[in-house]
CSV table of C-alpha atoms in Angstrom, one decimal:
chain,number,residue,atom,x,y,z
A,1268,MET,CA,-103.5,124.2,108.2
A,1269,LEU,CA,-102.0,126.4,110.6
A,1270,LYS,CA,-99.2,124.8,112.7
A,1271,GLN,CA,-96.6,126.0,115.1
A,1272,ILE,CA,-93.6,124.0,114.0
A,1273,GLU,CA,-90.1,123.4,113.7
A,1274,GLY,CA,-89.2,124.7,110.5
A,1275,SER,CA,-87.5,121.0,109.6
A,1276,ARG,CA,-90.7,118.9,110.3
A,1277,ALA,CA,-92.8,121.8,108.4
A,1278,MET,CA,-90.3,121.1,105.2
A,1279,ALA,CA,-91.1,117.2,106.0
A,1280,GLU,CA,-94.7,117.6,105.9
A,1281,ALA,CA,-94.8,119.6,102.8
A,1282,ILE,CA,-92.4,116.8,101.2
A,1283,ALA,CA,-94.8,114.1,101.9
A,1284,LEU,CA,-97.3,115.7,100.0
A,1285,CYS,CA,-95.6,115.7,97.0
A,1286,ARG,CA,-95.6,111.8,97.3
A,1287,PRO,CA,-92.0,110.8,96.8
A,1288,GLU,CA,-91.8,107.4,95.6
A,1289,VAL,CA,-87.7,106.9,96.8
A,1290,ILE,CA,-86.4,109.1,99.9
A,1291,CYS,CA,-83.0,108.6,100.2
A,1292,ALA,CA,-81.6,109.4,104.0
A,1293,TYR,CA,-78.4,110.4,105.1
A,1294,PRO,CA,-78.0,112.4,108.4
A,1295,ILE,CA,-76.0,115.4,108.9
A,1296,THR,CA,-76.6,118.3,110.7
A,1297,PRO,CA,-78.6,120.5,110.5
A,1298,GLN,CA,-80.8,118.6,107.6
A,1299,THR,CA,-81.0,115.1,109.7
A,1300,HIS,CA,-84.6,116.6,111.8
A,1301,ILE,CA,-85.6,116.6,107.5
A,1302,VAL,CA,-85.5,113.2,107.0
A,1303,GLU,CA,-85.6,111.7,110.3
A,1304,GLY,CA,-89.4,113.3,109.9
A,1305,LEU,CA,-90.0,112.0,106.3
A,1306,GLY,CA,-88.8,108.4,107.8
A,1307,GLU,CA,-91.2,108.7,110.9
A,1308,ILE,CA,-94.3,110.2,107.9
A,1309,VAL,CA,-93.4,106.7,105.8
A,1310,LYS,CA,-93.0,104.6,109.0
A,1311,SER,CA,-96.3,105.4,110.6
A,1312,GLY,CA,-98.1,104.5,106.8
A,1313,GLU,CA,-99.2,108.2,106.2
A,1314,LEU,CA,-97.0,108.4,103.1
A,1315,LYS,CA,-97.8,105.2,101.2
A,1316,ASN,CA,-95.8,103.6,97.9
A,1317,CYS,CA,-92.9,105.5,99.3
A,1318,GLU,CA,-89.7,103.3,100.1
A,1319,PHE,CA,-87.0,105.1,102.4
A,1320,ILE,CA,-83.9,103.8,102.3
A,1321,ASN,CA,-81.2,104.4,104.1
A,1322,VAL,CA,-77.9,104.4,102.7
A,1323,GLU,CA,-73.7,104.6,103.5
A,1324,SER,CA,-72.9,108.2,102.7
A,1325,GLU,CA,-74.0,111.3,101.4
A,1326,PHE,CA,-72.4,110.1,98.0
A,1327,GLY,CA,-74.9,106.9,98.3
A,1328,ALA,CA,-77.6,108.9,99.3
A,1329,LEU,CA,-77.7,111.0,95.8
A,1330,SER,CA,-76.7,107.8,93.7
A,1331,VAL,CA,-79.5,106.0,94.7
A,1332,ALA,CA,-81.4,108.9,93.9
A,1333,ILE,CA,-80.2,108.8,90.7
A,1334,GLY,CA,-80.7,105.4,90.0
A,1335,ALA,CA,-84.6,105.7,91.2
A,1336,SER,CA,-85.2,108.8,89.2
A,1337,ALA,CA,-84.0,107.0,86.2
A,1338,ALA,CA,-85.7,104.7,87.0
A,1339,GLY,CA,-89.0,106.7,86.8
A,1340,ALA,CA,-89.5,107.2,90.3
A,1341,ARG,CA,-90.0,110.9,92.1
A,1342,SER,CA,-86.9,110.6,94.4
A,1343,TYR,CA,-85.6,113.1,97.4
A,1344,THR,CA,-82.3,113.4,99.5
A,1345,ALA,CA,-80.9,115.9,101.9
A,1346,THR,CA,-78.2,117.1,102.6
A,1347,ALA,CA,-75.7,119.5,104.4
A,1348,SER,CA,-71.7,120.9,104.2
A,1349,GLN,CA,-69.5,118.2,103.8
A,1350,GLY,CA,-72.0,116.1,103.1
A,1351,ILE,CA,-72.7,118.1,99.1
A,1352,LEU,CA,-69.0,117.7,99.0
A,1353,PHE,CA,-68.6,113.9,99.1
A,1354,MET,CA,-71.5,114.1,96.8
A,1355,ALA,CA,-70.3,116.6,94.3
A,1356,GLU,CA,-69.4,113.8,91.5
A,1357,ALA,CA,-73.1,112.9,92.4
A,1358,VAL,CA,-74.2,116.5,92.1
A,1359,TYR,CA,-72.8,116.9,88.9
A,1360,ASN,CA,-73.7,113.5,87.3
A,1361,ALA,CA,-77.7,113.8,87.7
A,1362,ALA,CA,-77.7,116.9,86.5
A,1363,GLY,CA,-75.8,116.3,83.3
A,1364,LEU,CA,-78.6,113.1,83.4
A,1365,GLY,CA,-80.9,115.4,83.5
A,1366,LEU,CA,-82.9,114.3,86.3
A,1367,PRO,CA,-85.6,115.8,87.8
A,1368,ILE,CA,-84.7,115.6,91.7
A,1369,VAL,CA,-85.4,117.5,94.6
A,1370,MET,CA,-82.5,118.2,97.5
A,1371,THR,CA,-82.9,120.2,100.7
A,1372,VAL,CA,-79.5,121.4,101.2
A,1373,GLY,CA,-79.6,122.6,105.3
A,1374,ASN,CA,-76.7,125.1,104.5
A,1375,ARG,CA,-73.9,124.9,107.0
A,1376,ALA,CA,-70.2,126.4,106.9
A,1377,ILE,CA,-67.3,123.8,105.3
A,1378,GLY,CA,-64.4,123.5,107.1
A,1379,ALA,CA,-61.6,123.5,108.2
A,1380,PRO,CA,-61.8,124.4,111.0
A,1381,ILE,CA,-65.0,122.3,111.7
A,1382,ASN,CA,-68.1,124.7,112.2
A,1383,ILE,CA,-71.8,123.2,112.2
A,1384,TRP,CA,-73.1,126.7,112.0
A,1385,ASN,CA,-74.4,128.5,108.7
A,1386,ASP,CA,-73.6,129.7,105.9
A,1387,HIS,CA,-74.1,129.8,102.6
A,1388,SER,CA,-70.7,127.9,101.2
A,1389,ASP,CA,-71.8,125.0,100.6
A,1390,SER,CA,-74.5,125.3,97.9
A,1391,MET,CA,-72.2,127.9,96.3
A,1392,ALA,CA,-69.6,125.5,96.1
A,1393,LEU,CA,-71.7,123.5,94.0
A,1394,ARG,CA,-73.5,126.5,91.9
A,1395,ASP,CA,-72.3,126.0,88.8
A,1396,ALA,CA,-73.3,122.2,88.7
A,1397,GLY,CA,-76.5,122.8,87.0
A,1398,TRP,CA,-79.3,122.6,89.1
A,1399,ILE,CA,-81.5,125.4,90.3
A,1400,GLN,CA,-81.0,126.8,93.1
A,1401,LEU,CA,-83.8,128.5,95.2
A,1402,TYR,CA,-83.0,130.1,98.5
A,1403,ALA,CA,-85.8,130.2,101.5
A,1404,GLU,CA,-86.4,133.7,103.5
A,1405,THR,CA,-88.8,131.8,106.0
A,1406,ASN,CA,-89.8,128.5,107.1
A,1407,GLN,CA,-92.7,129.4,104.9
A,1408,GLU,CA,-91.0,129.7,102.0
A,1409,ALA,CA,-89.3,126.6,102.8
A,1410,ALA,CA,-92.3,124.5,102.9
A,1411,ASP,CA,-93.7,126.1,100.0
A,1412,LEU,CA,-90.6,126.2,97.5
A,1413,HIS,CA,-90.1,122.2,98.1
A,1414,ILE,CA,-93.9,122.0,96.7
A,1415,GLN,CA,-92.7,124.3,93.7
A,1416,ALA,CA,-89.3,122.6,92.9
A,1417,PHE,CA,-90.8,119.0,92.0
A,1418,ARG,CA,-93.4,121.1,89.7
A,1419,LEU,CA,-90.1,122.6,88.3
A,1420,ALA,CA,-88.1,119.8,88.4
A,1421,GLU,CA,-90.2,117.8,86.6
A,1422,GLU,CA,-91.4,119.8,84.0
A,1423,LEU,CA,-88.1,120.9,82.9
A,1424,SER,CA,-86.5,117.4,83.7
A,1425,CYS,CA,-83.7,119.0,85.8
A,1426,PRO,CA,-82.6,118.9,89.4
A,1427,VAL,CA,-83.5,121.4,91.9
A,1428,MET,CA,-81.7,122.2,95.5
A,1429,VAL,CA,-83.6,123.8,97.9
A,1430,CYS,CA,-81.4,125.7,100.3
A,1431,VAL,CA,-82.5,126.9,103.7
A,1432,ASP,CA,-80.3,128.4,105.9
A,1433,GLY,CA,-79.6,126.2,108.9
A,1434,PHE,CA,-80.6,126.2,112.5
A,1435,ILE,CA,-82.1,129.3,111.6
A,1436,LEU,CA,-84.9,128.2,109.6
A,1437,THR,CA,-84.3,124.5,110.3
A,1438,HIS,CA,-84.1,124.3,114.2
A,1439,ALA,CA,-86.6,127.7,114.5
A,1440,TYR,CA,-90.5,126.8,115.1
A,1441,ASP,CA,-92.5,129.1,113.2
A,1442,ARG,CA,-96.0,129.4,112.3
A,1443,VAL,CA,-96.3,127.5,109.2
A,1444,ASP,CA,-99.5,127.1,106.7
A,1445,ILE,CA,-99.1,123.3,105.9
A,1446,PRO,CA,-101.6,122.4,103.0
A,1447,ASN,CA,-104.0,119.5,102.7
A,1448,GLN,CA,-103.0,117.2,100.4
A,1449,ALA,CA,-106.0,117.6,98.0
A,1450,GLU,CA,-104.3,120.7,97.5
A,1451,VAL,CA,-101.2,119.9,96.7
A,1452,ASP,CA,-102.5,116.9,94.2
A,1453,ALA,CA,-104.1,119.6,92.4
A,1454,TYR,CA,-100.8,122.2,92.1
A,1455,LEU,CA,-98.2,119.4,91.3
A,1456,PRO,CA,-99.6,116.1,89.0
A,1457,PRO,CA,-98.3,112.7,89.2
A,1458,PHE,CA,-94.8,111.9,87.8
A,1459,GLU,CA,-94.2,111.5,84.0
A,1460,PRO,CA,-90.6,111.3,83.5
A,1461,VAL,CA,-88.9,112.8,80.3
A,1462,GLN,CA,-86.5,109.9,80.1
A,1463,MET,CA,-86.4,106.4,82.1
A,1464,LEU,CA,-84.9,103.1,82.0
A,1465,ASP,CA,-87.6,100.3,80.8
A,1466,CYS,CA,-86.6,96.6,80.2
A,1467,ASP,CA,-88.9,96.6,77.1
A,1468,ASP,CA,-86.8,99.7,75.2
A,1469,PRO,CA,-83.7,99.6,76.3
A,1470,ILE,CA,-81.2,102.7,76.7
A,1471,SER,CA,-78.0,104.0,77.6
A,1472,MET,CA,-77.8,106.7,80.2
A,1473,GLY,CA,-74.9,108.5,81.1
A,1474,ALA,CA,-72.4,107.1,78.4
A,1475,MET,CA,-69.0,108.2,77.3
A,1476,VAL,CA,-69.2,111.1,74.8
A,1477,GLY,CA,-66.6,113.0,73.2
A,1478,PRO,CA,-65.9,116.1,72.0
A,1479,GLU,CA,-68.2,115.7,69.3
A,1480,ALA,CA,-71.2,116.1,71.7
A,1481,PHE,CA,-70.4,117.1,75.4
A,1482,PHE,CA,-70.6,120.8,74.2
A,1483,GLU,CA,-74.0,120.0,73.4
A,1484,VAL,CA,-75.1,118.3,75.7
A,1485,ARG,CA,-73.5,121.1,78.2
A,1486,TYR,CA,-75.5,124.1,76.7
A,1487,LEU,CA,-78.6,121.8,76.8
A,1488,GLN,CA,-78.4,121.9,80.7
A,1489,HIS,CA,-77.3,126.0,80.0
A,1490,HIS,CA,-81.1,126.0,77.6
A,1491,LYS,CA,-83.1,124.7,80.5
A,1492,GLN,CA,-81.9,127.3,82.8
A,1493,LEU,CA,-82.6,129.6,80.8
A,1494,GLN,CA,-86.2,128.0,80.0
A,1495,ALA,CA,-86.4,128.2,84.0
A,1496,LEU,CA,-86.0,131.7,84.2
A,1497,LYS,CA,-89.9,132.2,82.1
A,1498,LEU,CA,-91.1,129.0,84.4
A,1499,ILE,CA,-90.7,129.7,88.1
A,1500,PRO,CA,-92.4,133.2,87.8
A,1501,THR,CA,-95.3,131.1,86.1
A,1502,LEU,CA,-95.2,128.5,88.9
A,1503,ALA,CA,-95.1,131.4,91.4
A,1504,ALA,CA,-97.9,133.0,90.2
A,1505,GLU,CA,-100.3,129.5,89.9
A,1506,PHE,CA,-98.9,128.8,93.3
A,1507,LYS,CA,-100.4,132.0,94.7
A,1508,ALA,CA,-103.6,131.1,92.6
A,1509,GLN,CA,-103.8,127.6,94.4
A,1510,PHE,CA,-102.5,128.7,98.2
A,1511,GLY,CA,-103.2,132.3,98.2
A,1512,ARG,CA,-99.9,133.7,99.6
A,1513,ASP,CA,-96.7,134.3,97.4
A,1514,SER,CA,-94.0,132.3,97.8
A,1515,GLY,CA,-90.9,131.8,95.4
A,1516,GLY,CA,-90.3,133.7,92.1
A,1517,LEU,CA,-87.0,135.1,90.9
A,1518,ILE,CA,-86.9,138.3,93.1
A,1519,ARG,CA,-88.5,140.1,95.9
A,1520,CYS,CA,-88.6,143.9,96.1
A,1521,TYR,CA,-89.0,145.8,99.4
A,1522,ARG,CA,-89.2,149.8,99.4
A,1523,CYS,CA,-87.1,150.0,96.5
A,1524,ASP,CA,-90.1,152.4,94.7
A,1525,ASP,CA,-87.5,155.8,95.6
A,1526,ALA,CA,-84.8,153.7,96.8
A,1527,GLN,CA,-81.0,155.6,96.5
A,1528,THR,CA,-79.1,152.5,98.2
A,1529,ILE,CA,-80.3,149.4,97.9
A,1530,VAL,CA,-79.0,146.2,99.3
A,1531,VAL,CA,-79.2,142.6,98.1
A,1532,ALA,CA,-79.0,139.1,99.6
A,1533,LEU,CA,-80.4,135.5,99.8
A,1534,GLY,CA,-82.0,133.8,102.2
A,1535,SER,CA,-83.2,134.2,106.2
A,1536,VAL,CA,-81.3,137.1,106.5
A,1537,ASN,CA,-83.5,139.5,104.5
A,1538,GLY,CA,-86.2,139.3,107.2
A,1539,THR,CA,-83.1,141.5,109.6
A,1540,ILE,CA,-82.3,143.7,106.7
A,1541,LYS,CA,-86.5,144.7,106.0
A,1542,ASP,CA,-86.0,145.3,109.9
A,1543,ALA,CA,-82.6,147.6,109.0
A,1544,VAL,CA,-84.4,149.3,106.0
A,1545,ASP,CA,-87.3,150.2,107.9
A,1546,GLU,CA,-85.1,152.0,110.7
A,1547,VAL,CA,-82.7,153.8,108.7
A,1548,ARG,CA,-85.6,155.0,106.2
A,1549,ASP,CA,-87.5,156.5,109.6
A,1550,GLY,CA,-84.2,158.5,110.0
A,1551,GLY,CA,-84.6,159.6,106.6
A,1552,GLN,CA,-82.6,157.6,103.7
A,1553,ARG,CA,-83.9,156.2,101.0
A,1554,MET,CA,-83.0,152.5,101.1
A,1555,GLY,CA,-84.6,149.4,99.7
A,1556,ALA,CA,-84.0,145.7,99.5
A,1557,VAL,CA,-84.0,142.8,97.1
A,1558,SER,CA,-84.5,139.0,97.9
A,1559,ILE,CA,-83.0,136.8,95.2
A,1560,CYS,CA,-84.8,133.5,95.7
A,1561,SER,CA,-83.8,131.6,91.9
A,1562,PHE,CA,-79.8,131.8,91.8
A,1563,ARG,CA,-79.6,129.6,89.7
A,1564,PRO,CA,-80.6,130.5,86.8
A,1565,PHE,CA,-79.8,134.0,87.9
A,1566,PRO,CA,-81.9,136.5,87.1
A,1567,LEU,CA,-80.5,139.2,85.3
A,1568,ALA,CA,-83.1,141.0,83.8
A,1569,GLU,CA,-84.7,141.1,87.1
A,1570,VAL,CA,-82.0,142.6,88.9
A,1571,ARG,CA,-81.3,145.3,86.3
A,1572,ALA,CA,-85.0,146.2,86.6
A,1573,ALA,CA,-84.9,146.5,90.5
A,1574,LEU,CA,-81.5,148.4,90.5
A,1575,ARG,CA,-81.7,151.0,87.5
A,1576,GLY,CA,-83.1,154.1,89.7
A,1577,ALA,CA,-81.0,153.0,92.4
A,1578,GLN,CA,-77.4,155.2,93.1
A,1579,ARG,CA,-75.8,152.3,94.8
A,1580,VAL,CA,-76.3,148.6,96.0
A,1581,VAL,CA,-74.9,146.8,98.8
A,1582,VAL,CA,-74.9,143.0,98.4
A,1583,ILE,CA,-74.8,141.0,101.6
A,1584,GLU,CA,-72.8,137.5,101.1
A,1585,LYS,CA,-73.1,134.8,103.6
A,1586,SER,CA,-70.4,133.2,101.8
A,1587,LEU,CA,-66.5,133.9,100.9
A,1588,ALA,CA,-65.0,133.7,97.2
A,1589,VAL,CA,-61.6,133.3,98.5
A,1590,GLY,CA,-59.1,135.8,96.3
A,1591,ILE,CA,-61.9,137.5,95.0
A,1592,GLY,CA,-64.7,138.5,97.2
A,1593,GLY,CA,-68.0,137.3,96.5
A,1594,MET,CA,-70.1,135.3,94.3
A,1595,VAL,CA,-73.7,136.7,94.5
A,1596,SER,CA,-71.9,140.6,93.5
A,1597,GLU,CA,-70.7,139.0,90.7
A,1598,GLY,CA,-74.3,138.2,88.9
A,1599,VAL,CA,-75.0,141.6,90.2
A,1600,ARG,CA,-72.5,143.1,88.8
A,1601,LYS,CA,-73.1,141.4,85.3
A,1602,ALA,CA,-76.8,142.4,85.7
A,1603,LEU,CA,-75.7,146.4,85.8
A,1604,SER,CA,-73.4,145.9,82.9
A,1605,GLY,CA,-73.7,149.3,81.4
A,1606,ILE,CA,-75.4,151.1,84.7
A,1607,SER,CA,-73.4,153.8,86.4
A,1608,LEU,CA,-73.8,153.1,89.9
A,1609,LYS,CA,-71.6,152.8,93.3
A,1610,GLY,CA,-71.3,148.6,94.2
A,1611,TYR,CA,-70.5,147.5,97.3
A,1612,THR,CA,-69.7,143.9,99.0
A,1613,VAL,CA,-70.3,143.4,102.3
A,1614,ILE,CA,-69.0,139.8,103.6
A,1615,ALA,CA,-70.8,138.4,106.7
A,1616,GLY,CA,-72.1,135.8,108.7
A,1617,LEU,CA,-69.4,133.1,107.9
A,1618,GLY,CA,-69.5,130.2,110.4
A,1619,GLY,CA,-72.9,131.3,111.9
A,1620,ARG,CA,-71.5,134.9,112.5
A,1621,PRO,CA,-74.8,136.9,113.7
A,1622,ILE,CA,-75.6,139.3,111.7
A,1623,THR,CA,-77.4,142.2,113.6
A,1624,LEU,CA,-79.8,144.8,113.1
A,1625,LYS,CA,-77.5,147.2,115.5
A,1626,SER,CA,-74.3,145.7,112.6
A,1627,LEU,CA,-76.8,146.5,109.8
A,1628,THR,CA,-78.4,149.8,110.1
A,1629,HIS,CA,-74.7,150.9,111.2
A,1630,LEU,CA,-73.8,149.5,108.0
A,1631,PHE,CA,-76.3,150.9,105.5
A,1632,ALA,CA,-75.8,154.4,107.2
A,1633,GLN,CA,-71.8,154.2,106.1
A,1634,ALA,CA,-73.5,152.8,102.5
A,1635,GLY,CA,-75.4,155.6,102.2
A,1636,ARG,CA,-72.4,158.3,102.8
A,1637,ASP,CA,-70.3,155.9,100.6
A,1638,GLU,CA,-67.7,155.5,102.9
A,1639,LEU,CA,-67.8,151.6,102.3
A,1640,MET,CA,-65.1,150.0,100.6
A,1641,PRO,CA,-65.6,147.9,97.6
A,1642,LEU,CA,-65.3,144.5,99.5
A,1643,ASN,CA,-66.6,144.7,103.3
A,1644,PHE,CA,-65.9,142.2,106.0
A,1645,LEU,CA,-69.1,142.9,108.6
A,1646,ASP,CA,-67.9,142.7,112.5
A,1647,LEU,CA,-64.8,140.9,111.4
A,1648,ASP,CA,-62.6,141.2,115.0
A,1649,TRP,CA,-59.1,142.7,113.6
A,1650,ASP,CA,-57.8,142.8,116.5
A,1651,VAL,CA,-58.0,139.2,116.4
A,1652,VAL,CA,-56.9,138.7,112.4
A,1653,ASN,CA,-53.5,141.2,113.3
A,1654,ARG,CA,-52.6,139.2,116.6
A,1655,GLU,CA,-52.5,136.0,114.4
A,1656,LEU,CA,-50.9,137.7,111.3
A,1657,GLU,CA,-48.2,139.3,113.8
A,1658,ARG,CA,-47.2,135.7,115.3
A,1659,GLY,CA,-46.8,134.3,111.7
A,1660,ARG,CA,-44.4,137.4,111.4
A,1661,GLN,CA,-42.3,136.6,114.4
A,1662,GLN,CA,-42.5,132.7,114.6
A,1663,ARG,CA,-41.5,130.4,111.7
A,1664,ARG,CA,-43.7,127.9,112.8
A,1665,ALA,CA,-45.9,129.7,114.3
A,1666,GLY,CA,-49.0,126.6,114.3
A,1667,PRO,CA,-52.6,126.3,113.1
A,1668,SER,CA,-54.6,129.4,113.2
A,1669,ALA,CA,-57.6,127.9,114.3
A,1670,GLU,CA,-56.3,126.4,117.6
A,1671,ASN,CA,-54.0,129.7,118.0
A,1672,ILE,CA,-57.3,132.2,117.7
A,1673,LEU,CA,-59.4,129.8,120.2
A,1674,ARG,CA,-56.3,130.3,122.6
A,1675,ASP,CA,-56.2,133.6,122.7
A,1676,LEU,CA,-59.9,134.2,122.7
A,1677,ALA,CA,-60.0,131.9,126.2
A,1678,ARG,CA,-57.0,133.5,128.0
A,1679,ALA,CA,-58.6,137.0,126.9
A,1680,GLY,CA,-62.1,135.8,128.1
A,1681,PRO,CA,-61.4,136.4,131.7
A,1682,ARG,CA,-59.8,139.6,131.3
A,1683,LEU,CA,-62.6,141.0,128.8
A,1684,ALA,CA,-65.6,139.5,131.7
A,1685,GLN,CA,-64.1,141.8,134.6
A,1686,GLU,CA,-63.7,144.8,132.2
A,1687,GLN,CA,-66.9,144.9,131.5
A,1688,THR,CA,-68.3,144.1,135.3
A,1689,GLU,CA,-65.8,147.4,136.2
A,1690,SER,CA,-67.7,149.3,133.3
């Protein structure tokens, strides 16, 4: 059924159709509306046989989900930003135990300084914890990926994160096709756990493991991710057959067939990237785009095939690996091993900084002329940065940079407004 609906509510309704039996809820912006929506659905009786548990922290949320999953219940939770860092130990535990938990991450920047707006710092911080990571481009895909995530998690007995851009998707109202219960039931069978705690057949889970076996257990997590590379496209194809639309998969290519320059990115920014690709193509520049849905496991072969015919690749990253640059770029470079083409990393959108069509079209024009540096920072205000660096050179006790910059901006505000008025 087509609905004009908030992204968070669309996700909540899709998750409820998956018949979770335990939902662990702790509020943190910007995922709160998802668990609030699920709470309303459980309270109304629309979702039956589900225990909605209000916990005391994000660590508690995933810990309860781990216990519920180990007991054989289909389990779900959600988090964001500092919340996923607080549950980091449990994130690793869920993967190490091979528990098929589904968790939404409403992507948000990590402090300090405190920031509630969108970038990918939070999920990237836990990218190697052993969870499958799927990134949604639209709210339709965000709803659809949750349905696929439960199927994927349970077939592999492996936890799955569905990563959705905070506010850009979670709080945006879009037209979303919400399936009915019969359609979801036909796609997602009842949960049959691979392992579970049973009083009649007691086992230990998460016991101490020494050097004689730990290596092998970690490898088996890697093996599941390799299996996911084959299973994710299969489940996406089955989803299309069942629901009539493409959603999910490993990657999606846009106007790549004859492209000399290809842009690679995760998440909602791909919508603006596609508009920019269309604009620069109208100007005669042959450009395409690759949207990566599955970041973990990373689709090396598919990315390599998509980029093989290009002359250059531009990777747009909404997180910064401090001291080195980009994390998506690392996978892209590995995919291109032995292929000679120019590669550029662009850090953009940190802390919710808008990534505009104007900035992207200018950036892509520069890329087409190979005028970019290997590492670039889109719309970074170098005057602000250099002013703070100079302050640090002049004063031993220069103070915290964030507060210094905010004071500078506050002083400059009236002057800038006057200059704009006069111009």
